[in-house]
Coordinates of N, CA and C in Angstrom, one line a residue:
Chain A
X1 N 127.9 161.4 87.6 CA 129.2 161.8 88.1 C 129.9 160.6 88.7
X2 N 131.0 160.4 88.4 CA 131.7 159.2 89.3 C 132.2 159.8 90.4
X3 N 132.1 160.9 91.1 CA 132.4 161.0 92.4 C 131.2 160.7 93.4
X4 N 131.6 160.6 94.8 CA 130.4 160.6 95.6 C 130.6 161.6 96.3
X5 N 130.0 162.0 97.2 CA 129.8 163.4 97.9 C 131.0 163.3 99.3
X6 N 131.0 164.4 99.6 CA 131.4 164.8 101.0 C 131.1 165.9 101.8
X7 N 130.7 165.7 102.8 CA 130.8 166.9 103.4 C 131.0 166.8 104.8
X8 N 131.4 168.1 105.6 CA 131.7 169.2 105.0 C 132.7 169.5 103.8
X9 N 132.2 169.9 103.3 CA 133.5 170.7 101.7 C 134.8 171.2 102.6
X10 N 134.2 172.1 103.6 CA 135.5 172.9 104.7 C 135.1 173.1 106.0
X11 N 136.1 172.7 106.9 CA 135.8 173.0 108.6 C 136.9 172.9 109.1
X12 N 136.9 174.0 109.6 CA 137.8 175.2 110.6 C 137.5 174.9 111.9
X13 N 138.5 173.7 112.6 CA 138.3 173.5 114.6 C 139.2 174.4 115.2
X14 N 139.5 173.9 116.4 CA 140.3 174.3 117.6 C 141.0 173.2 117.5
X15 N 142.6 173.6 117.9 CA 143.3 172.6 118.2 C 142.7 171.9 119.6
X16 N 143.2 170.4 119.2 CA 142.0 169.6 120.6 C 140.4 169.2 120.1
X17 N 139.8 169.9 119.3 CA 138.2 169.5 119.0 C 138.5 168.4 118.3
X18 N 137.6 167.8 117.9 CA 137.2 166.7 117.1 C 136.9 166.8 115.9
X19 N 137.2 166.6 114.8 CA 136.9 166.8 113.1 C 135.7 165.6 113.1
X20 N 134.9 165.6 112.4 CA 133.9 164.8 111.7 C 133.8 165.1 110.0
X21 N 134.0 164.0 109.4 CA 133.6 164.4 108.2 C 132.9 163.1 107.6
X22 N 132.0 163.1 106.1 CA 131.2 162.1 105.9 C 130.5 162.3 104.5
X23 N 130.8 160.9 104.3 CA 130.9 160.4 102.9 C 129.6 159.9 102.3
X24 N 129.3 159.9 101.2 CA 128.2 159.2 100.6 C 129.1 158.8 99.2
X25 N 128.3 157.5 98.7 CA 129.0 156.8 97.5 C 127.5 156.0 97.0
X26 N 127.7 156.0 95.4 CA 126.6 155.5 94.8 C 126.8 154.0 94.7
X27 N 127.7 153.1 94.5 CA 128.1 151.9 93.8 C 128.1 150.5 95.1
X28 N 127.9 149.2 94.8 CA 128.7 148.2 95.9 C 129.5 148.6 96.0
X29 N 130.4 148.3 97.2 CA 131.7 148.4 97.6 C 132.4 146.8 98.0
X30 N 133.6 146.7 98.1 CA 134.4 145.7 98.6 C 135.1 146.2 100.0
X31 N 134.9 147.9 99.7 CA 135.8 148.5 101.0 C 135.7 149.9 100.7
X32 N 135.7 150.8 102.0 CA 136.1 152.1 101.8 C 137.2 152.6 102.2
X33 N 138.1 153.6 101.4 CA 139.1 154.1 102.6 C 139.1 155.5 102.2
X34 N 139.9 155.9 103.2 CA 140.2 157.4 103.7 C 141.6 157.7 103.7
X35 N 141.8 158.9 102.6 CA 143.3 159.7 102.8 C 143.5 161.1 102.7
X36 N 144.3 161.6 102.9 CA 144.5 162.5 103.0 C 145.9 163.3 102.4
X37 N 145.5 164.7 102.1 CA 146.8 165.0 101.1 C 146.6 165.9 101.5
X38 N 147.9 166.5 101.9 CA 148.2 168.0 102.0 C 148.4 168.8 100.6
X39 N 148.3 170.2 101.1 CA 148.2 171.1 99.4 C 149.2 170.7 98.7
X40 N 149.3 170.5 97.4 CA 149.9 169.8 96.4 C 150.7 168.9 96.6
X41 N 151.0 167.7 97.6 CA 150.9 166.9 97.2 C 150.4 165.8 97.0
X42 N 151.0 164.5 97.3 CA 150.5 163.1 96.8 C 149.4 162.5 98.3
X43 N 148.5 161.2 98.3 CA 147.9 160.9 98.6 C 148.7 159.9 100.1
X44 N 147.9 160.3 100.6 CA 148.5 159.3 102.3 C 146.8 158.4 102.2
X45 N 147.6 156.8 102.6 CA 146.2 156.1 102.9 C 146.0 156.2 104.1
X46 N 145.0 156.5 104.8 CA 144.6 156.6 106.7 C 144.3 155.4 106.7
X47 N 143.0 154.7 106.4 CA 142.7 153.7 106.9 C 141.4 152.7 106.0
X48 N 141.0 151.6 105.9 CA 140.5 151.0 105.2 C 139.7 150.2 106.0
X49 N 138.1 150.6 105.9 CA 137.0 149.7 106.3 C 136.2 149.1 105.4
X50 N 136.3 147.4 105.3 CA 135.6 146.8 104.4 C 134.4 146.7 104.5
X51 N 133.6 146.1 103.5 CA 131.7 146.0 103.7 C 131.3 145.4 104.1
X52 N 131.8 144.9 105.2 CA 131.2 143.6 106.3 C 131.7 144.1 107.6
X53 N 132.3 145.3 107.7 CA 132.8 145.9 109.0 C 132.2 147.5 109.0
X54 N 131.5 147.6 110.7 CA 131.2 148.8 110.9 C 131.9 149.9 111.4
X55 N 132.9 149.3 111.9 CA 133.5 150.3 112.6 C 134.9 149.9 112.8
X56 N 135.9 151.2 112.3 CA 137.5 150.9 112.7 C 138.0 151.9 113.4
X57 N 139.6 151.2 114.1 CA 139.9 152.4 115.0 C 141.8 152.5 114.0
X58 N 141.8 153.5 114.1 CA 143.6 153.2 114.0 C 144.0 154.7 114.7
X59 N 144.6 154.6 116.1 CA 145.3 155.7 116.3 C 144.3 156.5 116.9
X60 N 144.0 157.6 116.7 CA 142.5 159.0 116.8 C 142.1 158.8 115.9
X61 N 142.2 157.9 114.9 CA 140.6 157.6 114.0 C 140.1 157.2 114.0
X62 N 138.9 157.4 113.8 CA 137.9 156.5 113.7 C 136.7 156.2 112.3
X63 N 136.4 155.2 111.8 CA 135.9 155.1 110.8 C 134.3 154.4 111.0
X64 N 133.2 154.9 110.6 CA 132.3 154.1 110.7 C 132.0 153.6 109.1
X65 N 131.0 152.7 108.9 CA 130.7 152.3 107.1 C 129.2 151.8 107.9
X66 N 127.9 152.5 107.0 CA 127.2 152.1 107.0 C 126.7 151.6 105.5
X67 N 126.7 150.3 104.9 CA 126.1 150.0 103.4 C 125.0 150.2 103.2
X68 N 123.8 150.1 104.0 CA 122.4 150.5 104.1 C 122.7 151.5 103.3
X69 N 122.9 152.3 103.8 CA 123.1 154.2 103.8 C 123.8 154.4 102.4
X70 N 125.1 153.7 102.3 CA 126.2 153.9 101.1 C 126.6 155.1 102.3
X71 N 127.1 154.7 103.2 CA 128.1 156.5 104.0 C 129.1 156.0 104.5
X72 N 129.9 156.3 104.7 CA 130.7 156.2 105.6 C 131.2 158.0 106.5
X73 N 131.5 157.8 107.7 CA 132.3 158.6 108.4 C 133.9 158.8 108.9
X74 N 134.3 159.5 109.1 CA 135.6 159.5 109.4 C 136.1 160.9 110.7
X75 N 136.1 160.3 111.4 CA 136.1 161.1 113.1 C 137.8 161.2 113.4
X76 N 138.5 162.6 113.6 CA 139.8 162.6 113.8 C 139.3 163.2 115.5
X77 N 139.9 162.5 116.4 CA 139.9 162.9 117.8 C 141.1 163.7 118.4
X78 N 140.9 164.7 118.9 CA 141.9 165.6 119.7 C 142.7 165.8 118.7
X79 N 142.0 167.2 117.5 CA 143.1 167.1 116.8 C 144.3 168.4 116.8
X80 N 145.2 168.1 116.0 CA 146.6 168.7 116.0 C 146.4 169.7 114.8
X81 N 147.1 170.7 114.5 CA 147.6 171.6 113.9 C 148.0 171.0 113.0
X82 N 149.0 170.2 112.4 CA 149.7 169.1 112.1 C 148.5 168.0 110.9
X83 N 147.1 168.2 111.1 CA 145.9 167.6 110.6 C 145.4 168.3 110.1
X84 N 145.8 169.4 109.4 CA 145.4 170.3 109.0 C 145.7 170.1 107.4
X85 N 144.9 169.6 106.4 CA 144.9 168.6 105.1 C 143.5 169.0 104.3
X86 N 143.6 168.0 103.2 CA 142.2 167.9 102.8 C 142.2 166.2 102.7
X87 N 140.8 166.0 103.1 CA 140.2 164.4 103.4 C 139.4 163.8 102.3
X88 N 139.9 162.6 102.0 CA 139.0 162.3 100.8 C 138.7 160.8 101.1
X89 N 137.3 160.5 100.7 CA 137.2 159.1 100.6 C 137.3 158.4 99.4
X90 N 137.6 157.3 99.1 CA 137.2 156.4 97.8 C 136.9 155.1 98.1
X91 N 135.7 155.3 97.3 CA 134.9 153.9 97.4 C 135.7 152.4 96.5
X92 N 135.9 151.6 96.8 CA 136.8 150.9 95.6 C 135.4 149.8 95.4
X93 N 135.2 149.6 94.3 CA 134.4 149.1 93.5 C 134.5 147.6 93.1
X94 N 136.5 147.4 93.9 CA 136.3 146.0 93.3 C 137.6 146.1 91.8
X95 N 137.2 147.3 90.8 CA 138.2 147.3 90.1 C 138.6 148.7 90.1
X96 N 138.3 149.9 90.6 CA 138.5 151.2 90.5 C 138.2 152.2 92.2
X97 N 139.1 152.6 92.2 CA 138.6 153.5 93.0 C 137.8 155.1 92.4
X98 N 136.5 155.5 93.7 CA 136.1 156.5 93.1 C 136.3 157.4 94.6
X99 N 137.0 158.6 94.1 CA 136.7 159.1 95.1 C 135.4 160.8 95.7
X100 N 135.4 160.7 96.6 CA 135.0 161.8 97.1 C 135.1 163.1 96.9
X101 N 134.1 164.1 97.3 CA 134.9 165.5 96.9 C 135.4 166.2 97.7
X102 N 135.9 165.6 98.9 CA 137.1 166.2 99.8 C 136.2 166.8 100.4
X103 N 137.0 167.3 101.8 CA 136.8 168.0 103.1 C 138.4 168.8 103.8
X104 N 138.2 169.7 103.3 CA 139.4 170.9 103.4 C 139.3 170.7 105.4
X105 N 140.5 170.6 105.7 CA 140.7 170.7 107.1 C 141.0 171.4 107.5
X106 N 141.0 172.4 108.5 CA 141.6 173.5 109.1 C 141.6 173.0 110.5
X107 N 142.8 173.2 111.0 CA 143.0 173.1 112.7 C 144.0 174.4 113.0
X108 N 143.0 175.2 113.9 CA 144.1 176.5 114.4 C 144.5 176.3 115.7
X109 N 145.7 176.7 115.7 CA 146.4 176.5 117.1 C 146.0 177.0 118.3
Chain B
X1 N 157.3 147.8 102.3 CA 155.4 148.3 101.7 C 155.9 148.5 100.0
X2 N 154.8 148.7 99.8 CA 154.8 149.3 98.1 C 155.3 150.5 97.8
X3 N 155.8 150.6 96.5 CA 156.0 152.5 96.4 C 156.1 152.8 94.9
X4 N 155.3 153.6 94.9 CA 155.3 154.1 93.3 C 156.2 155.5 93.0
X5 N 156.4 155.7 92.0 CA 157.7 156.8 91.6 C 156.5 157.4 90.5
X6 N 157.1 158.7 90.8 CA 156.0 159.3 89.7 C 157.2 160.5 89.2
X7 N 157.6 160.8 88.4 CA 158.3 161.5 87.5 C 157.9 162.3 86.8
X8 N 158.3 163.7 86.2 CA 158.9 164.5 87.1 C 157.5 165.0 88.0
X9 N 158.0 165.6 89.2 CA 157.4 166.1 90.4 C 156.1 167.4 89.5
X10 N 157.4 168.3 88.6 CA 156.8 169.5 88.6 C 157.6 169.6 86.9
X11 N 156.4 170.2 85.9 CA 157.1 170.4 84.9 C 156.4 171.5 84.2
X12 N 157.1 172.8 83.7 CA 156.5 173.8 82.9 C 156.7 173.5 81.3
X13 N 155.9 173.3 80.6 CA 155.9 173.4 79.1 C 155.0 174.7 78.7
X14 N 155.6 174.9 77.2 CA 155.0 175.7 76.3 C 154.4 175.3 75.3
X15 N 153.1 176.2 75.5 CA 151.9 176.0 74.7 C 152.3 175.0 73.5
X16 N 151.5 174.0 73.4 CA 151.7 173.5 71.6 C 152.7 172.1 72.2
X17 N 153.5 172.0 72.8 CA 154.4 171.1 73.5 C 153.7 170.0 73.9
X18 N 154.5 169.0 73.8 CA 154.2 167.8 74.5 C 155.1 167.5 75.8
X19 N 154.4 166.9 77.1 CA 155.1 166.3 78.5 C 154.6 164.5 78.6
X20 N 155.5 164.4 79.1 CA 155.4 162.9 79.2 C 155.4 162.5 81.1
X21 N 154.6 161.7 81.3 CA 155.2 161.6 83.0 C 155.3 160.0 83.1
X22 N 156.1 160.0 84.2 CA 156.1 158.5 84.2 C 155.8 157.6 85.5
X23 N 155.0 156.6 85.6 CA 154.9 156.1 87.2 C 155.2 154.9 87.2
X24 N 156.1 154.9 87.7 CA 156.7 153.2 88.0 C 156.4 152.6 89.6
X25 N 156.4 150.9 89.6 CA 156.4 150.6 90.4 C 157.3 149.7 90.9
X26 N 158.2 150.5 92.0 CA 159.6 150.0 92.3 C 159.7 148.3 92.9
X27 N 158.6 148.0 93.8 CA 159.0 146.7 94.4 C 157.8 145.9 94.1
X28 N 157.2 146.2 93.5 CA 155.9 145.2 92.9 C 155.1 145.3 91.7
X29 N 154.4 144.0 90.9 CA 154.2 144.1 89.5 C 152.9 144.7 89.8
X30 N 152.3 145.6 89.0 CA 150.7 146.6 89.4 C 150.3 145.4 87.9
X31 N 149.4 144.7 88.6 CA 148.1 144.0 87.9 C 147.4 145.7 87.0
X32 N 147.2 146.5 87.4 CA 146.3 147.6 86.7 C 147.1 149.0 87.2
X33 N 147.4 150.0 86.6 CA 147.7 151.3 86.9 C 146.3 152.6 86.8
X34 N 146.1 153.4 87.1 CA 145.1 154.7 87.1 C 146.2 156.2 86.9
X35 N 144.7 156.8 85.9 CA 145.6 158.1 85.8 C 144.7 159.3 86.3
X36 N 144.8 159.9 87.4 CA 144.1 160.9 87.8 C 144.2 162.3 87.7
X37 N 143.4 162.9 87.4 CA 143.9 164.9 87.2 C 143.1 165.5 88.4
X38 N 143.9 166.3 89.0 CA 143.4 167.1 90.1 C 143.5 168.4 89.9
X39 N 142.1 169.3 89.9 CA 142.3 170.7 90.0 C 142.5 171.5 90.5
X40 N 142.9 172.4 91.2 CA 142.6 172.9 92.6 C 141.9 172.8 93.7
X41 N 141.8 172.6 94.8 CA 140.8 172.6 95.4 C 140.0 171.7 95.1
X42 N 139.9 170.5 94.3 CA 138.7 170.0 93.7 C 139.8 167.9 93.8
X43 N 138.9 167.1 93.8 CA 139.2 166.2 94.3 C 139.4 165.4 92.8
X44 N 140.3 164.2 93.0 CA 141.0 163.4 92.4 C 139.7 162.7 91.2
X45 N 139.5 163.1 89.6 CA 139.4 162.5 88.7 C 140.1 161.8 87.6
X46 N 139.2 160.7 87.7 CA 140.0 159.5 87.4 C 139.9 160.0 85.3
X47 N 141.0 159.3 85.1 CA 141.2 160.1 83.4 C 141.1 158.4 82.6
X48 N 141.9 157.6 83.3 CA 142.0 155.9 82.4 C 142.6 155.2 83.5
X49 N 142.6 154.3 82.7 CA 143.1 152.9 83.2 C 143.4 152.1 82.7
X50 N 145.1 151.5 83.0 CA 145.6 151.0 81.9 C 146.0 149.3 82.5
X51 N 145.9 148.3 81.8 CA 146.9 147.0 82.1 C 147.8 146.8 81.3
X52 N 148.3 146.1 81.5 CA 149.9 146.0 81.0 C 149.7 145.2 79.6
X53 N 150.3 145.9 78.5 CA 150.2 145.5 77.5 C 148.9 145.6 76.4
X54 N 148.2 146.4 77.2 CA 146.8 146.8 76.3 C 146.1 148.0 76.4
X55 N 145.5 148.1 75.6 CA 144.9 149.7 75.5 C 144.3 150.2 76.5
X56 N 144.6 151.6 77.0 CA 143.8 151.9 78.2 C 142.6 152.2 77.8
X57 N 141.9 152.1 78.9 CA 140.0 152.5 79.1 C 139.9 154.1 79.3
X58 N 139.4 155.0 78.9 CA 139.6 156.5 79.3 C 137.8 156.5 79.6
X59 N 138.2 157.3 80.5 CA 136.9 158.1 80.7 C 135.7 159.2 80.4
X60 N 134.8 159.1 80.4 CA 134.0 159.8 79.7 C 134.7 161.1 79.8
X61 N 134.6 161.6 78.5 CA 135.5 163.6 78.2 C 136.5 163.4 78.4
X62 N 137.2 162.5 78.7 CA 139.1 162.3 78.3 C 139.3 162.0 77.2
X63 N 139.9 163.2 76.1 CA 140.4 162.5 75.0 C 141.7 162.0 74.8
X64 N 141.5 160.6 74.4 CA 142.7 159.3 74.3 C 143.8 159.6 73.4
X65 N 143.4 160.8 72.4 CA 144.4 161.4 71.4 C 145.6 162.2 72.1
X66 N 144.8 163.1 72.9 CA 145.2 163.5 73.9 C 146.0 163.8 74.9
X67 N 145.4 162.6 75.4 CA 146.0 162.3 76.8 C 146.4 160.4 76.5
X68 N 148.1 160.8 75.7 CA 148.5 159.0 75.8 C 148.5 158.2 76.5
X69 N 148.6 157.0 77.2 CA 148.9 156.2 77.7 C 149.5 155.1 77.1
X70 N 150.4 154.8 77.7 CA 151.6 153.2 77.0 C 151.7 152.7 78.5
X71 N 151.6 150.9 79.0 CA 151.5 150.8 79.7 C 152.5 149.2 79.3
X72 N 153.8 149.8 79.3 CA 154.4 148.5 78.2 C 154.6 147.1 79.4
X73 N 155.6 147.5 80.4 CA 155.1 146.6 81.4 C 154.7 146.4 82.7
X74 N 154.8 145.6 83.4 CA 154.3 145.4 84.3 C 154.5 146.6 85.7
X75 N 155.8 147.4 85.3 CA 156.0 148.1 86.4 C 156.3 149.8 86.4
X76 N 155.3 149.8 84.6 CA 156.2 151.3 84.3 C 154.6 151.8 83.1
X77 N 153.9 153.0 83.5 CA 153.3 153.4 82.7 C 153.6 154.8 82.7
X78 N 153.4 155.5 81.3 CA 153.4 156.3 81.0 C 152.3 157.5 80.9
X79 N 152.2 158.6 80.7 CA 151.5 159.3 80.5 C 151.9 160.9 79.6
X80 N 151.1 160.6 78.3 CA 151.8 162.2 77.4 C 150.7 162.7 77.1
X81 N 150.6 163.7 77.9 CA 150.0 164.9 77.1 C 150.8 165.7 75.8
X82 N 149.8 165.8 74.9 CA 150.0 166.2 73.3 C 149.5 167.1 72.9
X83 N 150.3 168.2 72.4 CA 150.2 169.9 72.6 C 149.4 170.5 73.7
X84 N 150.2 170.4 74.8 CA 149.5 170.7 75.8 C 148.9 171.9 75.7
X85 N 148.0 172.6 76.4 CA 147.5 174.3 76.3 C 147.4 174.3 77.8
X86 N 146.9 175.6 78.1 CA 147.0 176.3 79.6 C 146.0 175.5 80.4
X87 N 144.6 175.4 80.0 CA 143.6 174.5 80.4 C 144.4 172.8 80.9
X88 N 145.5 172.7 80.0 CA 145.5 171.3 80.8 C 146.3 171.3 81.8
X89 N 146.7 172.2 82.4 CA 147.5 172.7 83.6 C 146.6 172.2 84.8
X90 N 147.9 171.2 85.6 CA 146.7 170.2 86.6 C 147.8 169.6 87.5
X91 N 147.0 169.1 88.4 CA 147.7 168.0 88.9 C 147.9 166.8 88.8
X92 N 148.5 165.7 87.7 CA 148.5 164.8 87.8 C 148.8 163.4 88.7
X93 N 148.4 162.5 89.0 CA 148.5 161.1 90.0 C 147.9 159.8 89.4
X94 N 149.1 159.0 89.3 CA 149.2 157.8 89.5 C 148.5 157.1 90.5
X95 N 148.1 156.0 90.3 CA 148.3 154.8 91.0 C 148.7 153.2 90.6
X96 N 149.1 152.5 91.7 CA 149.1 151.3 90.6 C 148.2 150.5 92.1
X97 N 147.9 149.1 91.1 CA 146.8 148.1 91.9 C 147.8 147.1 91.6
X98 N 147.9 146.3 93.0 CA 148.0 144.8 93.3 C 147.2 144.1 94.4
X99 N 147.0 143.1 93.8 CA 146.4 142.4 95.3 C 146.5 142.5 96.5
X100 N 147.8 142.5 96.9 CA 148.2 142.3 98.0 C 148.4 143.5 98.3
X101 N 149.3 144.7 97.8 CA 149.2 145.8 98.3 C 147.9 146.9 98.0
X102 N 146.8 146.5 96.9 CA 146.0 147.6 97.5 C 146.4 148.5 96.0
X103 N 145.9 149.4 96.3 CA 146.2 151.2 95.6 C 147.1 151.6 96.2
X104 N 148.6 151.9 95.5 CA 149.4 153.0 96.0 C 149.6 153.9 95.2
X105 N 149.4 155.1 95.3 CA 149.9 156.2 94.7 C 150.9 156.5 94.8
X106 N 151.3 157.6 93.4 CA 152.6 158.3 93.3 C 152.5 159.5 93.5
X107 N 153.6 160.2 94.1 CA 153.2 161.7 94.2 C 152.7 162.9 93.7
X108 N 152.5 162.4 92.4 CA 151.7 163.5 91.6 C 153.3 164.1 91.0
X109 N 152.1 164.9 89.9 CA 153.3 165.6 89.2 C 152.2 167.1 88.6
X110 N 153.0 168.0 88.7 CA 152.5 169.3 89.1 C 152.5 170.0 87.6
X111 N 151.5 169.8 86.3 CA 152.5 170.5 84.9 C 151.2 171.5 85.3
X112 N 152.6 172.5 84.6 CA 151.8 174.4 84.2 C 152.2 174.8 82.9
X113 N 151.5 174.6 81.8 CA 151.6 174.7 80.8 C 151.6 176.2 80.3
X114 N 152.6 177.2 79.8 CA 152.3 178.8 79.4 C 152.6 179.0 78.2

């Protein structure tokens, strides 16, 4: 399969909790990033950690990359209603990105 | 920043018909473009990959007959599906690659074939 996994597939917080979600990928990497798309549409980039960095912040995100592992994480802090998406990672390879199988977000008010 | 156009947004054809979509890239040349199909609920598969001026790469179970690709230059590729049927009713997405900017995607384009 050229996807790599995710999970959770789907998770339903409280507005304010913390989302966790977390990736696995088969291939080297040059970098991983994380986006996010609301129902039918187009892709938003969040944020991009390369393979010589463990850990990024941008905003209430947070990203960890472990290459040992092939994982990466992606932690939304104190979240909003408004974050309420589906999350995908893709591994870029260098010449392709592969992505993830998503993590349905739910934040209820 | 970068920005890709993806044309049209949303398009209904009938059975047997062919749609054409298109993704340009407004303020930079894309070294490589991607064509992705998304199903519901189900995450972004990659269909080809094209460079400018040469035949795209498709992916295993994409048929090339198919699913065209013309990738004439540097800032405009194409995508035709050819007699479409109900099954290929999807979401399609662009991307284009440059060095400097990265992957940027286009908004997708929404065909429901009846």
């Amino acid at each position: 399969s050229q996807q790599g996994e995710e999970d959770p597939q789907a998770l339903s917080i409280q507005e304010g909790e913390n989302a966790t979600m977390n990736c696995s990928y088969k291939t080297s990497i040059n970098n991983l990033q994380w986006y996010r798309q609301n129902s039918g549409r187009g892709l938003v980039h969040l944020i991009l950690i390369r393979s010589n960095e463990r850990e990024k912040h941008s905003g209430r995100l947070r990203v960890t990359l472990d290459t040992s592992k092939k994982s990466s994480s992606l932690l939304i802090t104190a979240s909003r209603a408004a974050d309420t998406a589906s999350y995908f990672c893709a591994a870029d390879a260098g010449n392709m990105l592969t992505f993830g199988g998503g993590t349905r977000l739910m934040v209820k008010p | 920043g970068a920005v890709v156009s993806q044309h049209p947004s949303r398009v209904i054809c009938k059975s047997g018909t062919s749609v054409k979509i298109e993704c340009r890239s407004l303020d930079f040349q894309a070294t490589t473009m991607f064509w992705y199909r998304q199903f519901p609920k189900q995450s972004l598969m990659l269909m080809a990959t094209s460079n400018e001026g040469s035949k795209a790469t498709y992916e295993q179970g994409v048929e090339k007959d198919k699913f065209l690709i013309n990738h004439a230059s540097l800032t405009l590729s194409t995508l035709t599906v050819t007699s479409a049927h109900p099954e290929d009713s999807s979401f399609y997405i662009c991307s284009a690659y440059e060095g400097k900017y990265g992957y940027t995607f286009g908004s997708g384009t929404r065909l429901t074939v009846v």
